[in-house]
GROMACS .gro file of C-alpha atoms in nm:
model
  333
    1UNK     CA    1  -0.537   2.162   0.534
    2UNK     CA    2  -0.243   1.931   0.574
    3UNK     CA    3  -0.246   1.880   0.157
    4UNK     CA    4  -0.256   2.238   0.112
    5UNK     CA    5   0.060   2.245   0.372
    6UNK     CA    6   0.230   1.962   0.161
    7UNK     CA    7   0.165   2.082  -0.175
    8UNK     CA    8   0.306   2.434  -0.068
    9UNK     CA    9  -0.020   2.613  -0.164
   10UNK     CA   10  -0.034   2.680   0.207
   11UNK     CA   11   0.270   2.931   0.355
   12UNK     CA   12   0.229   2.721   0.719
   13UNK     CA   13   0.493   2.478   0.607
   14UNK     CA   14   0.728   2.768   0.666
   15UNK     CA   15   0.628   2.723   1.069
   16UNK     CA   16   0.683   2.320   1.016
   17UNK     CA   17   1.027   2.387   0.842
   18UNK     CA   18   1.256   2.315   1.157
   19UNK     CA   19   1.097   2.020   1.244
   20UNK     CA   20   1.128   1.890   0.891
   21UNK     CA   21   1.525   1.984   0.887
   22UNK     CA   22   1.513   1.715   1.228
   23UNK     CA   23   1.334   1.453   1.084
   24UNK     CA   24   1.544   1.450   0.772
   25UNK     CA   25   1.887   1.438   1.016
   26UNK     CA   26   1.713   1.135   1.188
   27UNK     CA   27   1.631   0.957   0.885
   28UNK     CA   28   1.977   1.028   0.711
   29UNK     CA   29   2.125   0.877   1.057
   30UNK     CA   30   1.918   0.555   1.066
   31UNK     CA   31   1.986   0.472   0.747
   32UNK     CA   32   2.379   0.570   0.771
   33UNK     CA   33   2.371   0.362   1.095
   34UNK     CA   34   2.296   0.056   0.879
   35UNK     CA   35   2.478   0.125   0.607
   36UNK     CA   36   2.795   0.171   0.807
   37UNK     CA   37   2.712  -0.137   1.007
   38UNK     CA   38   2.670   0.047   1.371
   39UNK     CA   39   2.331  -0.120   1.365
   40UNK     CA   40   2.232  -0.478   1.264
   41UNK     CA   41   2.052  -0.570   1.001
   42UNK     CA   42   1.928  -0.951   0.929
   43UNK     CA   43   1.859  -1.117   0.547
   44UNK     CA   44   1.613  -1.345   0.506
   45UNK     CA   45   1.723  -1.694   0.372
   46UNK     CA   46   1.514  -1.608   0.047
   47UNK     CA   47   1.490  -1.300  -0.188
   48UNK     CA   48   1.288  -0.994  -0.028
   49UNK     CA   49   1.123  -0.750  -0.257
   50UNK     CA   50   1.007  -0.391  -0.049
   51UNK     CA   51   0.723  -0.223  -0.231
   52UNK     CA   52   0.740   0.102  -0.059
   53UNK     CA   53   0.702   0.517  -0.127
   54UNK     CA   54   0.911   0.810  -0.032
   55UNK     CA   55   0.568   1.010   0.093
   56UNK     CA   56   0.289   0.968   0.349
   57UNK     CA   57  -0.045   0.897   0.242
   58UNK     CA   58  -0.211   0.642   0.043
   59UNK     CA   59   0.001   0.602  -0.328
   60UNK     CA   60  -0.106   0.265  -0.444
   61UNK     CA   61   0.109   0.058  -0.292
   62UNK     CA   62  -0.144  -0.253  -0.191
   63UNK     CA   63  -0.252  -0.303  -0.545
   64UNK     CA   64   0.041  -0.292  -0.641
   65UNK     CA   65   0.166  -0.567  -0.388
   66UNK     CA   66  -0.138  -0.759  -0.505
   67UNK     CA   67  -0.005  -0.763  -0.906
   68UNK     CA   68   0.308  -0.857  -0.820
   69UNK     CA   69   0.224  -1.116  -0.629
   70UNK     CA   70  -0.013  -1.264  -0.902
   71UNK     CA   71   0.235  -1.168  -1.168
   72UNK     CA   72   0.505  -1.422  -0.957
   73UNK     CA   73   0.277  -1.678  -0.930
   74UNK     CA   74   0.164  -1.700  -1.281
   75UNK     CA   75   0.501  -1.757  -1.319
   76UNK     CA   76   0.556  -2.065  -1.113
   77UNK     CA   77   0.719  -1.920  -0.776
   78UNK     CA   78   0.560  -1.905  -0.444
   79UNK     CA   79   0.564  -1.547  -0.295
   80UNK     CA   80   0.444  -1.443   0.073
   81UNK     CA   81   0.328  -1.112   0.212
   82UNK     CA   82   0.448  -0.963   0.488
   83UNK     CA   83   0.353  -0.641   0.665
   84UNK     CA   84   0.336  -0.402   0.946
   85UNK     CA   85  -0.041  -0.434   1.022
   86UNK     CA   86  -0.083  -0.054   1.058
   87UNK     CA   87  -0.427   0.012   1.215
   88UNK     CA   88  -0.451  -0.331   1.352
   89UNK     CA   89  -0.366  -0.420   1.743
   90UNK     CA   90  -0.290  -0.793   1.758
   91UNK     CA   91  -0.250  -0.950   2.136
   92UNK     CA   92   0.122  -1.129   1.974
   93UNK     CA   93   0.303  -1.102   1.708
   94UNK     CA   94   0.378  -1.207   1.499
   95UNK     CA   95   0.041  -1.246   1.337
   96UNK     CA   96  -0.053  -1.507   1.049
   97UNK     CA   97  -0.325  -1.343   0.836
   98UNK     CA   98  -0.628  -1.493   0.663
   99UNK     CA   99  -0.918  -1.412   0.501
  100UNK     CA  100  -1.103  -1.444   0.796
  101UNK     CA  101  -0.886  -1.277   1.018
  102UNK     CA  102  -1.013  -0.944   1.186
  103UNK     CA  103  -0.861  -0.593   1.085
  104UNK     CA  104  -0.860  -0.496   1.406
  105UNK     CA  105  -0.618  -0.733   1.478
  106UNK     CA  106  -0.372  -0.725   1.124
  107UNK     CA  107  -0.527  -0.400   0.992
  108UNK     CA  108  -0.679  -0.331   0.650
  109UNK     CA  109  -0.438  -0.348   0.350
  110UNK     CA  110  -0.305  -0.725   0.486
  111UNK     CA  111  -0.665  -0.869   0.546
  112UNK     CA  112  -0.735  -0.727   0.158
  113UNK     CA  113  -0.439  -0.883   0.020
  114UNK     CA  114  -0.517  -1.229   0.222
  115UNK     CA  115  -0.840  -1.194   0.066
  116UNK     CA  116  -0.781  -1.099  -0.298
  117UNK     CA  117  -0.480  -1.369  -0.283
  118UNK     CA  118  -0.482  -1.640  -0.139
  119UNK     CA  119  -0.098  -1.629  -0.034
  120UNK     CA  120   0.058  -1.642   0.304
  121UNK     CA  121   0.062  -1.289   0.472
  122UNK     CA  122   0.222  -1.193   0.849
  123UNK     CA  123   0.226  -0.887   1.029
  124UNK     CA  124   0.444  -0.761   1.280
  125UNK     CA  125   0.594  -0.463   1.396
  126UNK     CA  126   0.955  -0.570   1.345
  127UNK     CA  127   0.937  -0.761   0.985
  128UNK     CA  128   1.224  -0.989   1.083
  129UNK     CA  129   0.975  -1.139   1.284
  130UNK     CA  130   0.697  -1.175   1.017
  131UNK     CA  131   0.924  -1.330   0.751
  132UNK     CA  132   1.061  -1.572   0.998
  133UNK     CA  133   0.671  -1.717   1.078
  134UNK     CA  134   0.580  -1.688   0.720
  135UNK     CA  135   0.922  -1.927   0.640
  136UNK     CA  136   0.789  -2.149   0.930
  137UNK     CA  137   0.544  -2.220   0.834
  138UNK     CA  138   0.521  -2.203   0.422
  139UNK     CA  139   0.789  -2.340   0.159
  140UNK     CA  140   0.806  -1.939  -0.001
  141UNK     CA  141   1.070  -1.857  -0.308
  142UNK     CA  142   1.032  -1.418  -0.222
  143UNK     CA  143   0.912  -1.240   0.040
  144UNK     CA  144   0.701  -0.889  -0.044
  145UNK     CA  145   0.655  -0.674   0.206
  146UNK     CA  146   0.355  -0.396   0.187
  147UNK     CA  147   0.610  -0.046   0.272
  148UNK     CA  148   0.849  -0.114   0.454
  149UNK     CA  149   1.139   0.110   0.231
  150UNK     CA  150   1.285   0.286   0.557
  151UNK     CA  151   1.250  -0.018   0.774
  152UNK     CA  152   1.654  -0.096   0.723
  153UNK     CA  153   1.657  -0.338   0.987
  154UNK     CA  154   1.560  -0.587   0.711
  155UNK     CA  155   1.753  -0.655   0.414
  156UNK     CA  156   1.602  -0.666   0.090
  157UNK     CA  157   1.718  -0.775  -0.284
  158UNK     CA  158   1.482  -0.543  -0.433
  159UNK     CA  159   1.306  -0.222  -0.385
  160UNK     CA  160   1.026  -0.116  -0.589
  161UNK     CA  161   0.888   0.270  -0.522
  162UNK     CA  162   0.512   0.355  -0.628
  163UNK     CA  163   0.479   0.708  -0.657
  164UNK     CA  164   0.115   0.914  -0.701
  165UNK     CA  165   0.178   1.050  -1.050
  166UNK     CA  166  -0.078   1.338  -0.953
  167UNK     CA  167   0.060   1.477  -0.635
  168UNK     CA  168   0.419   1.340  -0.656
  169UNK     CA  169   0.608   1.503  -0.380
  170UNK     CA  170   0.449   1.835  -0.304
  171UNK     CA  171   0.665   2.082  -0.243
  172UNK     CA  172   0.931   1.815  -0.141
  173UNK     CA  173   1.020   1.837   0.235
  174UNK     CA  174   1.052   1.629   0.466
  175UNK     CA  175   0.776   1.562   0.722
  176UNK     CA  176   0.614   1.752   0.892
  177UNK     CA  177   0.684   2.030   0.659
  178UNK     CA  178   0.620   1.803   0.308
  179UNK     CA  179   0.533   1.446   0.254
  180UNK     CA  180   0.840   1.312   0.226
  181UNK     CA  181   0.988   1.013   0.432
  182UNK     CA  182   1.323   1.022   0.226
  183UNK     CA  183   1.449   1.274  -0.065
  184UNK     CA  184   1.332   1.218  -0.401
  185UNK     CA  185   1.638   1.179  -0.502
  186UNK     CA  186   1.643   0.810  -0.305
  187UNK     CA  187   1.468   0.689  -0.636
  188UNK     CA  188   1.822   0.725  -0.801
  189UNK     CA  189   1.869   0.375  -0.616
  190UNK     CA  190   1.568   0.179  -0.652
  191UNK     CA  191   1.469  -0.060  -0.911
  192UNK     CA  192   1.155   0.039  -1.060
  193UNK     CA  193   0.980   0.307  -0.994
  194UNK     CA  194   0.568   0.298  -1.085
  195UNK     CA  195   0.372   0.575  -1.115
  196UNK     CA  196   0.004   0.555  -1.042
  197UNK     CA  197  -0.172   0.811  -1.288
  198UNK     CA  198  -0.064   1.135  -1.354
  199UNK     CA  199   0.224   1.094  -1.622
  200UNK     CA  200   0.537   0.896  -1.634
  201UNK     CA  201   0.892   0.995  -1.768
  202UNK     CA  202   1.194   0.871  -1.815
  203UNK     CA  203   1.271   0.483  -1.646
  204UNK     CA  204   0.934   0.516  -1.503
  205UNK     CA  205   0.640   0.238  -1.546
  206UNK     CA  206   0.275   0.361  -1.553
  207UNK     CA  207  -0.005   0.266  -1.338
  208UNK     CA  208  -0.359   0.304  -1.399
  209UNK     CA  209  -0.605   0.119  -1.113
  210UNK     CA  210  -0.858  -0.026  -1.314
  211UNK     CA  211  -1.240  -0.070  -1.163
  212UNK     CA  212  -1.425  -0.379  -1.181
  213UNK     CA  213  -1.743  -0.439  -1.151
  214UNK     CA  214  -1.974  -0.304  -0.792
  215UNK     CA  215  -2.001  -0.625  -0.541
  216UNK     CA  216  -2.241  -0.629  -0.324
  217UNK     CA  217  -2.111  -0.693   0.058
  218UNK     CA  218  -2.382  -0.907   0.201
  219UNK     CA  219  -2.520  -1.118  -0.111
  220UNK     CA  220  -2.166  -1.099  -0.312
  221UNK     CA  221  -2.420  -0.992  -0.633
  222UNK     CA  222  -2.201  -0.768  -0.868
  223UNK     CA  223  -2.335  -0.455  -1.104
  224UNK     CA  224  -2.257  -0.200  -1.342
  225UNK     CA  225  -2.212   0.123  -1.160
  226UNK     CA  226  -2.534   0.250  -1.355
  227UNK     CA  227  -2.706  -0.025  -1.213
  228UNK     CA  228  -2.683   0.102  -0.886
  229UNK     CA  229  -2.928   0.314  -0.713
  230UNK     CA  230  -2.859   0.646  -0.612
  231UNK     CA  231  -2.469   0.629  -0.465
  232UNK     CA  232  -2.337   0.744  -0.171
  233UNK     CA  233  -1.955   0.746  -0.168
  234UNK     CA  234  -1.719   0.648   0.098
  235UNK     CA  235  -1.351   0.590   0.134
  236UNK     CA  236  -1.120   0.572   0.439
  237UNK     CA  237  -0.785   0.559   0.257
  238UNK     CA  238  -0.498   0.754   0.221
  239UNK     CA  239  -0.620   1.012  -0.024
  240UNK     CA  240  -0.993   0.983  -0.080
  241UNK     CA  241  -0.993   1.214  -0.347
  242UNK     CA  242  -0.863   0.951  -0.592
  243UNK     CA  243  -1.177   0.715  -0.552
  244UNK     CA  244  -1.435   0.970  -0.590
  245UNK     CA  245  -1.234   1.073  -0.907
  246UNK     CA  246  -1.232   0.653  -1.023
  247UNK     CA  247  -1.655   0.646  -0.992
  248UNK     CA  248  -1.644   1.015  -1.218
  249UNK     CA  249  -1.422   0.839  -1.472
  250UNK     CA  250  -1.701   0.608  -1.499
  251UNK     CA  251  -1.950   0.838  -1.525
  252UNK     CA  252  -2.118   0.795  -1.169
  253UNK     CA  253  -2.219   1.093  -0.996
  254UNK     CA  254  -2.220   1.024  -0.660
  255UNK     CA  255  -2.515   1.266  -0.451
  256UNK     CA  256  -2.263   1.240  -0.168
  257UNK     CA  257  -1.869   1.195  -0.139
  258UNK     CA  258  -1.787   1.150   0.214
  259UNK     CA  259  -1.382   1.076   0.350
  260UNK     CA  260  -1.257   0.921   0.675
  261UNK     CA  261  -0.942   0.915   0.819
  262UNK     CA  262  -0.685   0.666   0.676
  263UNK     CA  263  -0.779   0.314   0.853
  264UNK     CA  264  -1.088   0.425   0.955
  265UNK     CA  265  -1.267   0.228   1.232
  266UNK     CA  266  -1.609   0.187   1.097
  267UNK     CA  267  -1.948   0.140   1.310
  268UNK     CA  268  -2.270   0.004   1.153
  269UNK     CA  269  -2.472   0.270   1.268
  270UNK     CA  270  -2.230   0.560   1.124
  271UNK     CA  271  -2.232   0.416   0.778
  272UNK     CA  272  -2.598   0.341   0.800
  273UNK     CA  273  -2.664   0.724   0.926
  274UNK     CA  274  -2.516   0.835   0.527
  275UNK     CA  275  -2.795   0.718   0.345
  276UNK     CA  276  -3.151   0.742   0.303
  277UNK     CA  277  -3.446   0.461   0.173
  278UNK     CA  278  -3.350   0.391  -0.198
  279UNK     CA  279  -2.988   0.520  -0.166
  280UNK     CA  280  -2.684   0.285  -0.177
  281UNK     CA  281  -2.348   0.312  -0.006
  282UNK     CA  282  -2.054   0.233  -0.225
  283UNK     CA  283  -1.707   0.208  -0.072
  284UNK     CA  284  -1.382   0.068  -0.162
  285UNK     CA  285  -1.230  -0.285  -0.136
  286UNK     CA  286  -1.016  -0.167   0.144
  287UNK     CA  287  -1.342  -0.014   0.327
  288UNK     CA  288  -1.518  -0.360   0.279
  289UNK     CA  289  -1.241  -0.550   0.455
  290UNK     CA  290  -1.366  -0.397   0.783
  291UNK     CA  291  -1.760  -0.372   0.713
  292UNK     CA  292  -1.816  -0.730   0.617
  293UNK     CA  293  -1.950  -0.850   0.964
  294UNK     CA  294  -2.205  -0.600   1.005
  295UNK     CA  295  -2.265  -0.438   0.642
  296UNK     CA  296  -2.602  -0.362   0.499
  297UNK     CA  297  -2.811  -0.502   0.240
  298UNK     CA  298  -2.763  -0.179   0.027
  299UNK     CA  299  -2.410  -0.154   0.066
  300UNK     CA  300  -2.143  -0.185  -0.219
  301UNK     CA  301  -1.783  -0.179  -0.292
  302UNK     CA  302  -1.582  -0.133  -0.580
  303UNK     CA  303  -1.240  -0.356  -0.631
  304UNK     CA  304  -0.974  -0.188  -0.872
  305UNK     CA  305  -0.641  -0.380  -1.024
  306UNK     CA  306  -0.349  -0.196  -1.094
  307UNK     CA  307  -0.287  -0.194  -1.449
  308UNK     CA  308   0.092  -0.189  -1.537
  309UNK     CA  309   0.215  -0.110  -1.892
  310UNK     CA  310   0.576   0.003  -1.960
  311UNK     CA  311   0.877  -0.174  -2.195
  312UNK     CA  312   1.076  -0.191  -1.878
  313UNK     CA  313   0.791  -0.460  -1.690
  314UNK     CA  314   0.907  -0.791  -1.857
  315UNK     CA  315   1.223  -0.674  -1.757
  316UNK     CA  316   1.171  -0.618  -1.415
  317UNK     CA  317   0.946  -0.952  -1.364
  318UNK     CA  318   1.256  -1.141  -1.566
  319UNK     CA  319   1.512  -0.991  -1.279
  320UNK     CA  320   1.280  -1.128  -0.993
  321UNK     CA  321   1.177  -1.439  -1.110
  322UNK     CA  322   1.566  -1.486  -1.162
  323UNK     CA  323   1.690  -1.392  -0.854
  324UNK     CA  324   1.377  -1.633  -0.675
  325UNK     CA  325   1.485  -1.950  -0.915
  326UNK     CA  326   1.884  -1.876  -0.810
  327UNK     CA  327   1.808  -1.881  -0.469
  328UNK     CA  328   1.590  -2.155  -0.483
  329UNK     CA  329   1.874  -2.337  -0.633
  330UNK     CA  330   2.119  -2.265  -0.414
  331UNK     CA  331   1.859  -2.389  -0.145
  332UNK     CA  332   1.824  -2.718  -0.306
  333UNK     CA  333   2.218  -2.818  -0.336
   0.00000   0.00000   0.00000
């Protein structure tokens, strides 16, 4: 219902059109109130690169963040992660993330991105916080933090916008009318603006996420998607739709798609209640964060890497990787 609502298809957004007029004043006025100064905001002693979106609901962002972050490294810097932990509940923040580290406590998308990696990662509500743990306790040349675009109390050197190239912004309100968290025309003021699938115009860099291969959860085995037994799909992310699209890509039919709520808290014996003797259950990487500890023998997940291909990318890594080596300098003197 609500993506019928957001796309327009539905005439409810009508209903939700006052609300959407408040939100937008509210968001103009935070932002004005840092802009203008009436509110602090604090900069980081090193570069800070946002990787955000102007709309609610899953656009790509973590892979995205997870490129990048190799891309930088390959590179020579040293980059850190920091986010807000959405769907995690920590006892204090802020939180230093691992591998190992429950998503109930740091939530999904920064237990994934620990994992896939290997870089520092804190969450926290207010980001200052994070970035100032992270700097604690790692020697870090740029900060990225997973969203984060309309959290103005931080400063950032950078802002990178991943759009979904499919839905872009429905009929373009505000929320709760739309999708939107800001206009569309906030992207006149970003840096780079990715679009994952769909089609990309003008100064904007395409996306593709790119499947790997199936990896088992339990033994860590990996397969062919053919190789599988009869699938059963899952996915608990922002818009489900574009995983069960991925596996048809590949030519898996699935006998079942089934979709969860955003940040999903999984139980063994709801996943285990979707399939049947000789079925499997295959899931994504961000599902397999949370299932890991109690996961079946027959369950499966499928990791996918953003692909980015655009004459405007060296550019953009060139920029960074500047701006991280002039601050180091300046550091260093």
């Amino acid at each position: 219902m609500i993506e019928r609502i957001w796309s327009g298809r539905s005439p409810l957004w009508l209903l939700l059109w006052p609300l959407s007029l408040l939100y937008g004043a509210i968001s103009w006025l935070i932002r004005l109130s840092f802009q203008r100064g009436w509110r602090k905001s604090w900069r980081a002693p090193c570069p800070v690169i946002v990787v955000g979106n102007l709309t609610a609901g899953g656009n790509g962002k973590t892979p995205v963040v997870i490129w990048l972050v190799q891309a930088l490294q390959q590179r020579g810097l040293r980059p850190g992660v920091v986010s807000r932990g959405y769907g995690g509940k920590a006892e204090s923040y802020p939180l230093l993330v691992s591998a190992e580290t429950p998503t109930g406590q740091a939530g999904d998308e920064p237990v994934l991105i620990a994992q896939r990696t290997q870089v520092p990662v804190a969450v926290a509500p207010q980001r200052r916080a994070a970035v100032e743990a992270l700097l604690a306790q790692h020697s870090l040349d740029v900060i990225i933090t997973d969203d984060g675009l309309q959290h103005y109390a931080l400063q950032r050197d950078r802002e990178v916008v991943v759009v979904d190239g499919v839905r872009r912004f429905g009929n373009g309100w505000w929320l709760p009318a739309g999708p939107m968290r800001e206009r569309a025309s906030r992207l006149e003021q970003v840096d780079a603006v990715i679009v994952n699938g769909g089609e990309a115009t003008g100064r904007e860099i395409a996306m593709t996420l790119q499947p790997g291969l199936a990896i088992n959860l339990v033994t860590g085995q990996s397969a062919t998607l053919d190789q599988l037994p009869p699938v059963v799909a899952m996915a608990g992310i922002g818009h489900p739709p574009r995983f069960f699209t991925t596996l048809k890509q590949q030519g898996l039919q699935p006998i079942a798609e089934v979709a969860f709520a955003d940040h999903h808290a999984y139980s063994q014996a709801e996943l285990n209640s979707l399939i049947q003797k000789g079925q499997c259950l295959l899931m994504t990487e961000k599902d397999a964060v949370k299932c890991r500890t109690f996961a079946g023998e027959n369950w499966w997940y499928l990791p996918v890497d953003a692909h980015l291909s655009d004459a405007a990318l060296p550019a953009l890594l060139d920029d960074i990787t500047q701006l991280c080596l002039t601050a180091r300098h300046s550091q260093s003197r």
